[in-house]
PDB file of C-alpha atoms in Angstrom:
ATOM      1  CA  MET M  23     116.239  32.540-105.155  1.00  0.00           C
ATOM      2  CA  LYS M  24     114.665  35.653-103.769  1.00  0.00           C
ATOM      3  CA  THR M  25     112.069  35.419-100.958  1.00  0.00           C
ATOM      4  CA  ALA M  26     109.214  37.803-100.485  1.00  0.00           C
ATOM      5  CA  ARG M  27     109.729  40.198 -97.646  1.00  0.00           C
ATOM      6  CA  SER M  28     106.852  40.581 -95.215  1.00  0.00           C
ATOM      7  CA  PRO M  29     105.502  44.080 -94.862  1.00  0.00           C
ATOM      8  CA  SER M  30     106.098  45.837 -91.552  1.00  0.00           C
ATOM      9  CA  PHE M  31     102.838  46.311 -89.741  1.00  0.00           C
ATOM     10  CA  ASP M  32     102.172  48.470 -86.684  1.00  0.00           C
ATOM     11  CA  HIS M  33     100.457  45.789 -84.626  1.00  0.00           C
ATOM     12  CA  GLY M  34      98.451  47.016 -81.597  1.00  0.00           C
ATOM     13  CA  ALA M  35      95.069  46.429 -80.056  1.00  0.00           C
ATOM     14  CA  ALA M  36      91.530  47.305 -81.056  1.00  0.00           C
ATOM     15  CA  LEU M  37      88.120  47.630 -79.487  1.00  0.00           C
ATOM     16  CA  ARG M  38      84.837  47.864 -81.300  1.00  0.00           C
ATOM     17  CA  VAL M  39      82.453  50.716 -80.310  1.00  0.00           C
ATOM     18  CA  PRO M  40      79.487  48.874 -78.676  1.00  0.00           C
ATOM     19  CA  PRO M  41      75.808  49.597 -79.179  1.00  0.00           C
ATOM     20  CA  ALA M  42      74.507  52.390 -76.931  1.00  0.00           C
ATOM     21  CA  HIS M  43      72.675  50.008 -74.623  1.00  0.00           C
ATOM     22  CA  ASP M  44      75.744  47.809 -73.882  1.00  0.00           C
ATOM     23  CA  HIS M  45      76.820  49.447 -70.583  1.00  0.00           C
ATOM     24  CA  ARG M  46      79.452  46.791 -69.686  1.00  0.00           C
ATOM     25  CA  HIS M  47      81.451  47.288 -72.827  1.00  0.00           C
ATOM     26  CA  TRP M  48      81.017  51.108 -72.739  1.00  0.00           C
ATOM     27  CA  THR M  49      82.622  51.017 -69.279  1.00  0.00           C
ATOM     28  CA  GLN M  50      85.518  48.966 -70.756  1.00  0.00           C
ATOM     29  CA  LEU M  51      85.940  51.368 -73.682  1.00  0.00           C
ATOM     30  CA  ARG M  52      85.952  54.470 -71.376  1.00  0.00           C
ATOM     31  CA  ARG M  53      88.677  52.962 -69.236  1.00  0.00           C
ATOM     32  CA  TRP M  54      90.681  52.017 -72.265  1.00  0.00           C
ATOM     33  CA  LEU M  55      90.495  55.446 -73.981  1.00  0.00           C
ATOM     34  CA  GLY M  56      91.011  57.498 -70.823  1.00  0.00           C
ATOM     35  CA  GLU M  57      91.440  61.189 -71.665  1.00  0.00           C
ATOM     36  CA  ASP M  58      91.713  60.381 -75.355  1.00  0.00           C
ATOM     37  CA  GLY M  59      88.009  59.613 -75.593  1.00  0.00           C
ATOM     38  CA  GLN M  60      84.793  61.530 -75.003  1.00  0.00           C
ATOM     39  CA  ILE M  61      81.468  59.755 -74.922  1.00  0.00           C
ATOM     40  CA  VAL M  62      78.694  61.562 -76.787  1.00  0.00           C
ATOM     41  CA  GLU M  63      75.457  60.471 -75.074  1.00  0.00           C
ATOM     42  CA  PRO M  64      72.685  59.508 -75.785  1.00  0.00           C
ATOM     43  CA  LEU M  65      73.822  58.770 -79.357  1.00  0.00           C
ATOM     44  CA  GLY M  66      76.252  56.038 -78.470  1.00  0.00           C
ATOM     45  CA  HIS M  67      79.137  57.796 -80.238  1.00  0.00           C
ATOM     46  CA  VAL M  68      82.594  58.472 -79.017  1.00  0.00           C
ATOM     47  CA  ARG M  69      85.072  61.182 -79.970  1.00  0.00           C
ATOM     48  CA  VAL M  70      88.608  59.842 -80.128  1.00  0.00           C
ATOM     49  CA  PHE M  71      91.827  61.846 -80.192  1.00  0.00           C
ATOM     50  CA  THR M  72      93.892  60.649 -83.140  1.00  0.00           C
ATOM     51  CA  PRO M  73      97.032  61.987 -84.854  1.00  0.00           C
ATOM     52  CA  ASN M  74      94.669  63.944 -87.113  1.00  0.00           C
ATOM     53  CA  GLY M  75      92.682  65.551 -84.258  1.00  0.00           C
ATOM     54  CA  TRP M  76      89.338  64.498 -82.750  1.00  0.00           C
ATOM     55  CA  THR M  77      87.517  61.851 -84.788  1.00  0.00           C
ATOM     56  CA  MET M  78      83.929  60.640 -84.273  1.00  0.00           C
ATOM     57  CA  ALA M  79      83.371  56.843 -83.980  1.00  0.00           C
ATOM     58  CA  ARG M  80      79.924  55.253 -84.048  1.00  0.00           C
ATOM     59  CA  PRO M  81      78.727  51.836 -82.801  1.00  0.00           C
ATOM     60  CA  GLY M  82      80.373  49.149 -85.044  1.00  0.00           C
ATOM     61  CA  ASP M  83      83.495  51.171 -85.766  1.00  0.00           C
ATOM     62  CA  TRP M  84      86.866  49.963 -84.540  1.00  0.00           C
ATOM     63  CA  ILE M  85      89.179  52.063 -82.350  1.00  0.00           C
ATOM     64  CA  VAL M  86      92.743  50.882 -82.804  1.00  0.00           C
ATOM     65  CA  LEU M  87      95.598  51.590 -80.456  1.00  0.00           C
ATOM     66  CA  SER M  88      98.858  51.321 -82.338  1.00  0.00           C
ATOM     67  CA  VAL M  89     102.124  50.244 -80.726  1.00  0.00           C
ATOM     68  CA  THR M  90     103.173  53.915 -80.947  1.00  0.00           C
ATOM     69  CA  GLY M  91     100.438  54.743 -78.443  1.00  0.00           C
ATOM     70  CA  GLU M  92      98.198  56.595 -80.885  1.00  0.00           C
ATOM     71  CA  PHE M  93      94.503  55.830 -81.414  1.00  0.00           C
ATOM     72  CA  HIS M  94      92.967  55.459 -84.861  1.00  0.00           C
ATOM     73  CA  VAL M  95      89.358  54.956 -85.945  1.00  0.00           C
ATOM     74  CA  ALA M  96      88.397  52.394 -88.572  1.00  0.00           C
ATOM     75  CA  HIS M  97      84.891  53.226 -89.779  1.00  0.00           C
ATOM     76  CA  THR M  98      82.599  50.424 -90.860  1.00  0.00           C
ATOM     77  CA  GLY M  99      79.743  50.567 -93.349  1.00  0.00           C
ATOM     78  CA  ILE M 100      78.732  53.338 -95.718  1.00  0.00           C
ATOM     79  CA  ARG M 101      78.383  56.810 -94.285  1.00  0.00           C
ATOM     80  CA  GLY M 102      76.046  59.421 -95.634  1.00  0.00           C
ATOM     81  CA  LEU M 103      77.113  62.943 -96.479  1.00  0.00           C
ATOM     82  CA  ASN M 104      75.778  64.234 -93.141  1.00  0.00           C
ATOM     83  CA  ALA M 105      77.682  61.704 -91.107  1.00  0.00           C
TER      84      ALA M 105
END
């Protein structure tokens, strides 16, 4: 009898981009990203350095740190053409 093999996932950590007014969590996000993140004020956005170059993340998006040490952005919601 064959057993199903589990896929190999790149487990890491993730933080959600907080709303612009949430200063406590912005401080935590800044420390976590270090030089790989640039805060875009007053919009509450953050530019994140990923394997594909700089990527913009908005409040509600997830920033994922893979076990390889690279950041990735998981966008949430529907984005318009101008986003």
